[in-house]
Amino acid sequence: MPNSADADVVLLGNNLALMVAGRELALQGRSVIMLTDGKRPGAHFTGMRIDNYDFDIGMVLFEQVMRGEQSTDVTGYDDRVRNDSARFAAVVAEYVGQFVTTVPVPTPSVWLDGQRHPDFVIANRLDYFASAACRPELAEAVAALPDPGVLHASRKLTPGYQWVSYEEASLANHGAPLHALFEGLVQKITRRSSRDILAPWHRLAWLPLYYPETLKAALQGEPCGLPEYPFRAAQEGFTGAFVRELQASMLAAGVTLVETPLERCEPEACGGLVTTVDGSSWRAPVLVMGLAQGRAAELLGMGQKPPVGASMRICFGLIPRTSLLSLDSCLLVLDERYAIYRVTNQDVAAGTDDPLCRVTVELNPQWADHVYPGLDDAALQNRVFAELVELGVISQLEDFRLLRSIDASGALPFADQSLLDFSRQLGDAAAQWPGLELTASLLGMGVSSFNDQIIQGLKLARTWSH
Protein backbone atom coordinates (compact mmCIF):
# COMPACT_ATOMS: atom_id res chain seq x y z
CA MET A 1 0.00 0.00 0.00
CA PRO A 2 1.27 3.53 -0.73
CA ASN A 3 2.35 5.23 2.45
CA SER A 4 2.14 8.82 3.66
CA ALA A 5 4.73 10.16 6.06
CA ASP A 6 5.90 13.51 7.35
CA ALA A 7 9.53 14.47 7.85
CA ASP A 8 11.52 17.47 9.01
CA VAL A 9 13.29 17.64 5.64
CA VAL A 10 12.64 16.03 2.27
CA LEU A 11 15.58 15.90 -0.13
CA LEU A 12 14.58 15.81 -3.80
CA GLY A 13 17.31 14.38 -5.97
CA ASN A 14 20.56 12.47 -5.70
CA ASN A 15 23.42 14.93 -5.70
CA LEU A 16 26.31 15.13 -3.26
CA ALA A 17 25.03 18.23 -1.47
CA LEU A 18 21.84 16.41 -0.52
CA MET A 19 23.76 13.42 0.81
CA VAL A 20 25.95 15.63 3.01
CA ALA A 21 23.01 17.68 4.28
CA GLY A 22 20.95 14.53 4.91
CA ARG A 23 23.67 12.81 6.92
CA GLU A 24 24.46 15.84 9.04
CA LEU A 25 20.79 16.57 9.76
CA ALA A 26 20.09 12.95 10.67
CA LEU A 27 23.04 13.01 13.06
CA GLN A 28 21.36 16.01 14.70
CA GLY A 29 18.23 13.93 15.24
CA ARG A 30 16.16 15.35 12.38
CA SER A 31 13.91 13.08 10.32
CA VAL A 32 15.15 13.09 6.74
CA ILE A 33 13.81 11.43 3.60
CA MET A 34 15.85 11.39 0.40
CA LEU A 35 13.84 10.85 -2.79
CA THR A 36 16.36 10.18 -5.56
CA ASP A 37 13.89 10.19 -8.49
CA GLY A 38 15.08 6.75 -9.57
CA LYS A 39 18.76 7.70 -9.60
CA ARG A 40 21.71 6.49 -7.56
CA PRO A 41 22.86 8.75 -4.71
CA GLY A 42 25.94 10.78 -5.57
CA ALA A 43 25.08 11.42 -9.24
CA HIS A 44 28.22 11.88 -11.38
CA PHE A 45 30.55 11.32 -8.42
CA THR A 46 29.17 7.82 -7.77
CA GLY A 47 31.02 6.25 -10.68
CA MET A 48 30.14 2.89 -12.23
CA ARG A 49 30.62 -0.77 -11.39
CA ILE A 50 31.58 -2.69 -14.55
CA ASP A 51 32.59 -6.37 -14.53
CA ASN A 52 33.53 -6.10 -10.85
CA TYR A 53 35.73 -3.05 -11.45
CA ASP A 54 34.98 0.38 -9.97
CA PHE A 55 35.29 3.20 -12.51
CA ASP A 56 34.98 6.93 -12.11
CA ILE A 57 33.13 8.64 -14.95
CA GLY A 58 36.15 10.19 -16.63
CA MET A 59 38.67 12.27 -14.70
CA VAL A 60 37.20 12.72 -11.21
CA LEU A 61 39.76 13.81 -8.60
CA PHE A 62 39.83 15.66 -5.30
CA GLU A 63 40.91 19.30 -5.16
CA GLN A 64 42.23 20.35 -1.75
CA VAL A 65 44.32 23.43 -2.53
CA MET A 66 44.41 25.65 0.56
CA ARG A 67 45.52 29.01 -0.77
CA GLY A 68 44.41 32.28 0.70
CA GLU A 69 42.66 32.80 4.00
CA GLN A 70 40.64 29.76 5.06
CA SER A 71 37.32 29.81 6.90
CA THR A 72 35.55 27.18 8.98
CA ASP A 73 32.24 29.04 9.14
CA VAL A 74 30.37 27.33 6.33
CA THR A 75 27.30 29.50 6.93
CA GLY A 76 29.32 32.29 5.32
CA TYR A 77 29.57 30.43 2.00
CA ASP A 78 27.96 32.48 -0.78
CA ASP A 79 27.06 30.72 -4.03
CA ARG A 80 26.75 34.14 -5.71
CA VAL A 81 30.47 34.83 -5.21
CA ARG A 82 32.71 33.27 -7.83
CA ASN A 83 34.89 30.47 -6.47
CA ASP A 84 33.82 31.08 -2.88
CA SER A 85 34.34 27.39 -2.07
CA ALA A 86 38.12 28.03 -2.19
CA ARG A 87 37.82 29.60 1.28
CA PHE A 88 36.67 26.24 2.64
CA ALA A 89 39.19 23.84 1.10
CA ALA A 90 40.41 22.82 4.57
CA VAL A 91 36.85 22.04 5.64
CA VAL A 92 36.34 19.89 2.55
CA ALA A 93 39.63 18.05 3.09
CA GLU A 94 38.69 17.28 6.69
CA TYR A 95 35.24 16.07 5.67
CA VAL A 96 36.60 13.85 2.90
CA GLY A 97 39.12 12.43 5.35
CA GLN A 98 36.30 10.98 7.43
CA PHE A 99 35.49 8.56 4.62
CA VAL A 100 38.54 7.94 2.43
CA THR A 101 42.30 8.32 2.51
CA THR A 102 43.67 10.44 -0.33
CA VAL A 103 47.05 10.42 -2.04
CA PRO A 104 48.76 12.96 -4.34
CA VAL A 105 48.29 12.44 -8.08
CA PRO A 106 51.29 12.55 -10.43
CA THR A 107 51.30 15.61 -12.67
CA PRO A 108 48.89 15.20 -15.60
CA SER A 109 50.26 15.50 -19.14
CA VAL A 110 49.25 17.21 -22.35
CA TRP A 111 49.91 15.89 -25.84
CA LEU A 112 51.06 18.63 -28.20
CA ASP A 113 53.44 18.80 -31.15
CA GLY A 114 53.72 15.02 -31.16
CA GLN A 115 54.96 14.61 -27.61
CA ARG A 116 54.06 14.79 -23.93
CA HIS A 117 54.54 17.82 -21.74
CA PRO A 118 53.62 18.52 -18.11
CA ASP A 119 50.04 19.76 -18.18
CA PHE A 120 49.58 23.53 -18.58
CA VAL A 121 45.80 23.45 -19.06
CA ILE A 122 44.52 22.20 -15.70
CA ALA A 123 47.71 21.76 -13.62
CA ASN A 124 49.49 25.09 -14.33
CA ARG A 125 52.80 23.45 -15.23
CA LEU A 126 54.25 25.97 -17.67
CA ASP A 127 57.42 24.01 -18.56
CA TYR A 128 56.31 23.80 -22.18
CA PHE A 129 56.67 27.55 -22.64
CA ALA A 130 60.30 27.54 -21.51
CA SER A 131 61.20 24.58 -23.73
CA ALA A 132 63.57 25.00 -26.63
CA ALA A 133 61.01 23.12 -28.72
CA CYS A 134 58.29 25.64 -27.89
CA ARG A 135 56.74 27.29 -30.91
CA PRO A 136 58.53 30.65 -31.31
CA GLU A 137 55.34 32.38 -32.42
CA LEU A 138 53.90 31.87 -28.92
CA ALA A 139 56.75 33.78 -27.31
CA GLU A 140 56.64 36.52 -29.92
CA ALA A 141 52.91 37.02 -29.56
CA VAL A 142 52.97 37.10 -25.75
CA ALA A 143 55.95 39.49 -25.72
CA ALA A 144 54.07 41.83 -28.05
CA LEU A 145 50.83 41.82 -26.05
CA PRO A 146 49.57 45.28 -25.09
CA ASP A 147 48.25 45.87 -21.59
CA PRO A 148 44.92 43.99 -21.45
CA GLY A 149 43.42 46.79 -19.32
CA VAL A 150 39.94 45.88 -18.12
CA LEU A 151 40.34 42.47 -19.77
CA HIS A 152 43.31 41.53 -17.58
CA ALA A 153 42.72 38.05 -16.14
CA SER A 154 43.12 39.41 -12.61
CA ARG A 155 39.73 41.09 -13.05
CA LYS A 156 37.77 37.96 -13.99
CA LEU A 157 35.90 37.87 -10.67
CA THR A 158 34.68 41.46 -11.00
CA PRO A 159 31.16 42.33 -12.22
CA GLY A 160 32.56 44.00 -15.33
CA TYR A 161 33.86 40.67 -16.59
CA GLN A 162 30.41 39.05 -16.48
CA TRP A 163 29.69 39.39 -20.20
CA VAL A 164 33.23 38.97 -21.59
CA SER A 165 33.69 35.95 -23.85
CA TYR A 166 36.51 33.50 -23.32
CA GLU A 167 37.78 34.24 -26.81
CA GLU A 168 38.06 37.95 -26.06
CA ALA A 169 39.71 37.39 -22.67
CA SER A 170 42.08 34.73 -23.97
CA LEU A 171 43.25 36.77 -26.95
CA ALA A 172 43.90 39.75 -24.66
CA ASN A 173 45.89 37.74 -22.11
CA HIS A 174 47.44 34.92 -24.16
CA GLY A 175 47.87 36.19 -27.70
CA ALA A 176 46.47 34.59 -30.86
CA PRO A 177 48.82 31.57 -31.26
CA LEU A 178 48.29 30.29 -27.72
CA HIS A 179 44.58 31.03 -27.85
CA ALA A 180 44.40 28.89 -31.02
CA LEU A 181 45.51 25.87 -28.95
CA PHE A 182 42.76 26.48 -26.42
CA GLU A 183 40.23 27.14 -29.17
CA GLY A 184 41.06 23.77 -30.66
CA LEU A 185 40.41 22.11 -27.31
CA VAL A 186 37.02 23.83 -27.05
CA GLN A 187 36.12 22.56 -30.50
CA LYS A 188 37.10 19.01 -29.59
CA ILE A 189 35.12 19.00 -26.37
CA THR A 190 32.02 20.98 -27.35
CA ARG A 191 31.91 21.50 -31.13
CA ARG A 192 31.27 25.14 -30.27
CA SER A 193 33.38 28.28 -30.39
CA SER A 194 35.02 29.83 -27.35
CA ARG A 195 33.45 33.14 -28.34
CA ASP A 196 30.21 31.71 -26.94
CA ILE A 197 31.72 30.81 -23.55
CA LEU A 198 31.44 33.44 -20.84
CA ALA A 199 34.97 34.02 -19.55
CA PRO A 200 34.20 34.01 -15.78
CA TRP A 201 33.15 30.36 -16.13
CA HIS A 202 36.07 29.25 -18.31
CA ARG A 203 36.86 26.31 -16.02
CA LEU A 204 33.52 24.67 -16.87
CA ALA A 205 35.20 23.80 -20.18
CA TRP A 206 38.60 23.10 -18.51
CA LEU A 207 40.11 26.20 -20.09
CA PRO A 208 42.86 28.24 -18.38
CA LEU A 209 43.07 32.02 -18.16
CA TYR A 210 46.61 33.12 -17.38
CA TYR A 211 47.99 36.55 -16.59
CA PRO A 212 50.21 37.75 -19.47
CA GLU A 213 52.95 38.50 -16.91
CA THR A 214 52.89 34.84 -15.85
CA LEU A 215 53.28 33.65 -19.43
CA LYS A 216 56.07 36.13 -20.20
CA ALA A 217 58.06 34.91 -17.20
CA ALA A 218 57.55 31.28 -18.17
CA LEU A 219 58.58 31.91 -21.76
CA GLN A 220 61.79 33.54 -20.53
CA GLY A 221 62.55 30.60 -18.26
CA GLU A 222 62.09 32.72 -15.14
CA PRO A 223 60.06 31.86 -12.01
CA CYS A 224 56.46 32.69 -12.86
CA GLY A 225 55.11 32.62 -9.30
CA LEU A 226 52.40 30.12 -10.19
CA PRO A 227 52.71 26.77 -8.41
CA GLU A 228 51.49 23.53 -9.90
CA TYR A 229 47.85 22.85 -9.17
CA PRO A 230 47.80 19.55 -7.27
CA PHE A 231 45.14 16.88 -7.42
CA ARG A 232 44.51 14.00 -5.05
CA ALA A 233 42.93 10.58 -5.51
CA ALA A 234 41.34 8.04 -3.20
CA GLN A 235 44.05 5.53 -2.37
CA GLU A 236 41.97 2.71 -3.90
CA GLY A 237 41.95 4.55 -7.23
CA PHE A 238 38.21 5.24 -7.18
CA THR A 239 36.85 8.63 -6.15
CA GLY A 240 33.39 7.08 -5.97
CA ALA A 241 34.58 5.27 -2.82
CA PHE A 242 33.86 8.53 -1.01
CA VAL A 243 30.22 8.44 -2.12
CA ARG A 244 29.93 4.77 -1.20
CA GLU A 245 31.18 5.40 2.34
CA LEU A 246 29.13 8.59 2.71
CA GLN A 247 25.97 6.72 1.69
CA ALA A 248 26.61 4.00 4.27
CA SER A 249 27.11 6.64 6.96
CA MET A 250 24.01 8.53 5.83
CA LEU A 251 21.83 5.43 6.09
CA ALA A 252 23.35 4.48 9.44
CA ALA A 253 22.48 7.96 10.72
CA GLY A 254 18.82 7.30 9.92
CA VAL A 255 18.16 8.88 6.53
CA THR A 256 15.33 7.13 4.68
CA LEU A 257 16.32 6.49 1.07
CA VAL A 258 13.58 6.12 -1.58
CA GLU A 259 14.69 5.51 -5.18
CA THR A 260 11.21 5.51 -6.74
CA PRO A 261 10.82 8.14 -9.51
CA LEU A 262 8.97 11.33 -8.61
CA GLU A 263 5.51 12.07 -9.97
CA ARG A 264 4.94 15.66 -8.86
CA CYS A 265 5.73 18.34 -6.31
CA GLU A 266 3.18 20.74 -4.87
CA PRO A 267 3.90 23.87 -2.84
CA GLU A 268 2.01 24.36 0.40
CA ALA A 269 1.68 27.25 2.82
CA CYS A 270 4.48 25.80 4.94
CA GLY A 271 6.72 23.65 2.77
CA GLY A 272 5.61 21.18 0.16
CA LEU A 273 4.11 17.82 -0.75
CA VAL A 274 6.01 15.32 -2.90
CA THR A 275 4.44 12.29 -4.59
CA THR A 276 6.22 9.38 -6.27
CA VAL A 277 4.89 7.34 -9.20
CA ASP A 278 3.64 4.57 -6.92
CA GLY A 279 1.32 7.02 -5.15
CA SER A 280 3.40 7.43 -1.99
CA SER A 281 3.59 10.97 -0.66
CA TRP A 282 5.71 12.91 1.76
CA ARG A 283 5.13 16.31 3.33
CA ALA A 284 7.78 18.49 4.96
CA PRO A 285 8.25 22.14 5.95
CA VAL A 286 11.60 22.14 4.15
CA LEU A 287 12.32 20.74 0.68
CA VAL A 288 15.82 20.69 -0.78
CA MET A 289 16.25 20.09 -4.49
CA GLY A 290 19.34 18.58 -6.09
CA LEU A 291 18.22 17.41 -9.53
CA ALA A 292 19.42 18.07 -13.05
CA GLN A 293 18.22 21.43 -14.31
CA GLY A 294 15.78 20.00 -16.84
CA ARG A 295 14.14 17.68 -14.33
CA ALA A 296 13.90 20.44 -11.72
CA ALA A 297 12.27 22.76 -14.24
CA GLU A 298 9.73 20.07 -15.07
CA LEU A 299 8.77 19.49 -11.43
CA LEU A 300 8.58 23.23 -10.79
CA GLY A 301 6.13 23.63 -13.67
CA MET A 302 8.40 25.68 -15.92
CA GLY A 303 7.65 25.64 -19.61
CA GLN A 304 11.27 26.12 -20.63
CA LYS A 305 13.91 23.45 -21.01
CA PRO A 306 17.63 24.06 -20.39
CA PRO A 307 19.82 24.70 -23.42
CA VAL A 308 21.42 21.61 -24.91
CA GLY A 309 25.02 21.07 -23.84
CA ALA A 310 27.88 19.20 -25.47
CA SER A 311 27.75 15.45 -26.00
CA MET A 312 30.22 13.04 -24.46
CA ARG A 313 31.26 9.47 -25.02
CA ILE A 314 33.13 7.80 -22.18
CA CYS A 315 34.79 4.44 -22.81
CA PHE A 316 35.74 2.25 -19.85
CA GLY A 317 38.46 -0.33 -20.29
CA LEU A 318 41.43 -2.19 -18.84
CA ILE A 319 45.11 -2.09 -19.78
CA PRO A 320 47.68 -4.52 -18.32
CA ARG A 321 50.21 -2.49 -16.37
CA THR A 322 53.02 -4.27 -18.21
CA SER A 323 51.59 -3.00 -21.53
CA LEU A 324 51.67 0.68 -20.59
CA LEU A 325 54.26 2.68 -22.51
CA SER A 326 53.72 5.78 -20.38
CA LEU A 327 52.44 6.31 -16.86
CA ASP A 328 50.06 9.22 -17.36
CA SER A 329 47.63 9.90 -14.54
CA CYS A 330 45.72 11.94 -17.11
CA LEU A 331 46.60 12.79 -20.70
CA LEU A 332 44.87 15.80 -22.25
CA VAL A 333 45.13 15.71 -26.04
CA LEU A 334 45.31 19.23 -27.49
CA ASP A 335 46.17 18.08 -31.00
CA GLU A 336 43.03 18.52 -33.12
CA ARG A 337 43.96 15.60 -35.38
CA TYR A 338 42.79 13.20 -32.68
CA ALA A 339 39.23 12.42 -31.65
CA ILE A 340 40.20 11.66 -28.05
CA TYR A 341 40.47 14.66 -25.78
CA ARG A 342 41.30 12.92 -22.49
CA VAL A 343 42.64 9.61 -21.22
CA THR A 344 42.59 8.96 -17.46
CA ASN A 345 44.32 6.07 -15.71
CA GLN A 346 42.78 5.70 -12.24
CA ASP A 347 45.42 3.29 -10.99
CA VAL A 348 48.37 5.41 -12.08
CA ALA A 349 46.67 8.44 -10.53
CA ALA A 350 46.35 6.67 -7.17
CA GLY A 351 49.61 4.71 -7.37
CA THR A 352 47.98 1.31 -6.87
CA ASP A 353 49.88 -1.86 -7.71
CA ASP A 354 46.99 -3.59 -9.47
CA PRO A 355 48.15 -5.55 -12.56
CA LEU A 356 45.19 -4.25 -14.61
CA CYS A 357 44.77 -0.47 -14.83
CA ARG A 358 41.32 1.09 -15.10
CA VAL A 359 41.35 3.58 -17.96
CA THR A 360 38.68 5.93 -19.28
CA VAL A 361 38.78 7.47 -22.74
CA GLU A 362 36.71 10.62 -23.36
CA LEU A 363 35.63 12.16 -26.65
CA ASN A 364 32.84 14.08 -28.28
CA PRO A 365 31.24 11.67 -30.78
CA GLN A 366 30.45 14.56 -33.13
CA TRP A 367 34.11 15.55 -33.21
CA ALA A 368 35.07 11.93 -33.87
CA ASP A 369 32.74 11.92 -36.88
CA HIS A 370 34.40 15.15 -38.01
CA VAL A 371 37.91 13.71 -37.70
CA TYR A 372 37.02 10.35 -39.26
CA PRO A 373 34.07 10.94 -41.63
CA GLY A 374 32.17 8.16 -43.31
CA LEU A 375 33.00 5.33 -40.89
CA ASP A 376 30.41 3.04 -39.38
CA ASP A 377 30.28 2.65 -35.60
CA ALA A 378 32.58 -0.36 -35.40
CA ALA A 379 35.20 1.12 -37.70
CA LEU A 380 35.04 4.46 -35.91
CA GLN A 381 35.53 2.81 -32.53
CA ASN A 382 38.58 0.89 -33.74
CA ARG A 383 40.03 4.03 -35.26
CA VAL A 384 39.54 6.00 -32.05
CA PHE A 385 41.16 3.31 -29.90
CA ALA A 386 44.04 3.10 -32.38
CA GLU A 387 44.85 6.63 -31.21
CA LEU A 388 46.00 5.12 -27.90
CA VAL A 389 48.85 3.57 -29.89
CA GLU A 390 49.62 6.79 -31.72
CA LEU A 391 49.61 8.70 -28.43
CA GLY A 392 52.13 6.30 -26.94
CA VAL A 393 49.82 4.93 -24.27
CA ILE A 394 50.09 1.31 -25.49
CA SER A 395 52.04 -0.43 -28.26
CA GLN A 396 49.19 -2.36 -29.85
CA LEU A 397 45.41 -1.97 -30.01
CA GLU A 398 44.83 -5.34 -28.35
CA ASP A 399 46.34 -4.01 -25.10
CA PHE A 400 43.15 -2.02 -24.44
CA ARG A 401 40.19 -4.18 -23.44
CA LEU A 402 36.95 -2.22 -23.75
CA LEU A 403 34.34 -3.08 -21.12
CA ARG A 404 31.64 -0.53 -21.85
CA SER A 405 30.95 2.79 -23.57
CA ILE A 406 28.28 5.30 -22.61
CA ASP A 407 26.99 8.25 -24.60
CA ALA A 408 25.64 11.30 -22.83
CA SER A 409 23.91 13.40 -25.46
CA GLY A 410 23.95 17.12 -24.64
CA ALA A 411 24.96 16.41 -21.04
CA LEU A 412 27.98 18.70 -20.66
CA PRO A 413 26.73 22.22 -19.80
CA PHE A 414 28.01 25.00 -22.04
CA ALA A 415 28.65 28.22 -20.14
CA ASP A 416 26.99 30.67 -22.50
CA GLN A 417 24.38 33.38 -22.13
CA SER A 418 21.46 31.04 -22.70
CA LEU A 419 22.49 28.84 -19.77
CA LEU A 420 22.94 31.89 -17.55
CA ASP A 421 19.46 33.11 -18.49
CA PHE A 422 17.89 29.71 -17.86
CA SER A 423 19.57 29.45 -14.46
CA ARG A 424 18.05 32.77 -13.46
CA GLN A 425 14.60 31.73 -14.61
CA LEU A 426 14.93 28.52 -12.64
CA GLY A 427 15.90 30.47 -9.52
CA ASP A 428 12.91 32.79 -9.98
CA ALA A 429 10.54 29.81 -10.27
CA ALA A 430 11.96 28.19 -7.13
CA ALA A 431 11.62 31.44 -5.19
CA GLN A 432 7.84 31.11 -5.48
CA TRP A 433 7.90 27.91 -3.41
CA PRO A 434 7.95 28.42 0.38
CA GLY A 435 10.55 26.38 2.20
CA LEU A 436 12.36 25.25 -0.98
CA GLU A 437 16.17 25.29 -1.11
CA LEU A 438 18.32 24.65 -4.20
CA THR A 439 21.76 23.10 -4.55
CA ALA A 440 24.54 22.67 -7.11
CA SER A 441 23.68 23.64 -10.72
CA LEU A 442 20.19 24.78 -9.64
CA LEU A 443 21.89 27.70 -7.89
CA GLY A 444 23.57 28.88 -11.08
CA MET A 445 26.80 28.37 -12.99
CA GLY A 446 30.10 27.38 -11.45
CA VAL A 447 28.76 26.10 -8.11
CA SER A 448 28.27 22.37 -8.74
CA SER A 449 31.84 21.18 -8.17
CA PHE A 450 32.62 18.48 -5.62
CA ASN A 451 33.89 21.09 -3.15
CA ASP A 452 30.94 23.43 -3.66
CA GLN A 453 28.46 20.64 -3.01
CA ILE A 454 30.20 19.52 0.18
CA ILE A 455 30.06 23.07 1.54
CA GLN A 456 26.46 23.58 0.41
CA GLY A 457 25.39 20.44 2.25
CA LEU A 458 27.25 21.44 5.41
CA LYS A 459 25.84 24.95 5.24
CA LEU A 460 22.26 23.70 4.94
CA ALA A 461 22.70 21.37 7.89
CA ARG A 462 24.38 24.05 10.01
CA THR A 463 21.73 26.65 9.16
CA TRP A 464 18.87 24.37 10.16
CA SER A 465 20.58 23.26 13.35
CA HIS A 466 19.85 26.63 14.93
mmCIF file of N, CA and C in Angstrom, residues 15 95 132 207 244 253 277-278 287 318 371 387 443:
data_model
loop_
_atom_site.group_PDB
_atom_site.id
_atom_site.type_symbol
_atom_site.label_atom_id
_atom_site.label_comp_id
_atom_site.label_asym_id
_atom_site.label_seq_id
_atom_site.Cartn_x
_atom_site.Cartn_y
_atom_site.Cartn_z
ATOM 1 N N ASN A 15 22.075 14.387 -5.608
ATOM 2 C CA ASN A 15 23.424 14.925 -5.697
ATOM 3 C C ASN A 15 24.167 14.854 -4.365
ATOM 4 N N TYR A 95 36.461 16.857 5.845
ATOM 5 C CA TYR A 95 35.242 16.067 5.673
ATOM 6 C C TYR A 95 35.530 14.822 4.841
ATOM 7 N N ALA A 132 62.940 24.597 -25.371
ATOM 8 C CA ALA A 132 63.567 24.995 -26.634
ATOM 9 C C ALA A 132 62.710 24.590 -27.822
ATOM 10 N N LEU A 207 39.228 25.261 -19.414
ATOM 11 C CA LEU A 207 40.113 26.202 -20.093
ATOM 12 C C LEU A 207 40.842 27.082 -19.077
ATOM 13 N N ARG A 244 30.348 6.053 -1.771
ATOM 14 C CA ARG A 244 29.930 4.773 -1.202
ATOM 15 C C ARG A 244 29.965 4.814 0.329
ATOM 16 N N ALA A 253 22.935 6.832 9.902
ATOM 17 C CA ALA A 253 22.475 7.961 10.723
ATOM 18 C C ALA A 253 20.958 8.054 10.781
ATOM 19 N N VAL A 277 5.758 7.956 -8.192
ATOM 20 C CA VAL A 277 4.894 7.345 -9.202
ATOM 21 C C VAL A 277 4.055 6.201 -8.650
ATOM 22 N N ASP A 278 4.438 5.648 -7.502
ATOM 23 C CA ASP A 278 3.638 4.573 -6.918
ATOM 24 C C ASP A 278 2.536 5.096 -6.005
ATOM 25 N N LEU A 287 11.947 21.584 1.811
ATOM 26 C CA LEU A 287 12.321 20.745 0.676
ATOM 27 C C LEU A 287 13.653 21.259 0.135
ATOM 28 N N LEU A 318 40.304 -1.724 -19.654
ATOM 29 C CA LEU A 318 41.433 -2.189 -18.843
ATOM 30 C C LEU A 318 42.676 -2.292 -19.712
ATOM 31 N N VAL A 371 36.527 14.112 -37.449
ATOM 32 C CA VAL A 371 37.911 13.705 -37.704
ATOM 33 C C VAL A 371 37.961 12.504 -38.640
ATOM 34 N N GLU A 387 44.139 5.421 -31.654
ATOM 35 C CA GLU A 387 44.847 6.627 -31.212
ATOM 36 C C GLU A 387 45.650 6.384 -29.946
ATOM 37 N N LEU A 443 21.572 26.382 -8.438
ATOM 38 C CA LEU A 443 21.892 27.704 -7.886
ATOM 39 C C LEU A 443 22.500 28.620 -8.939
#
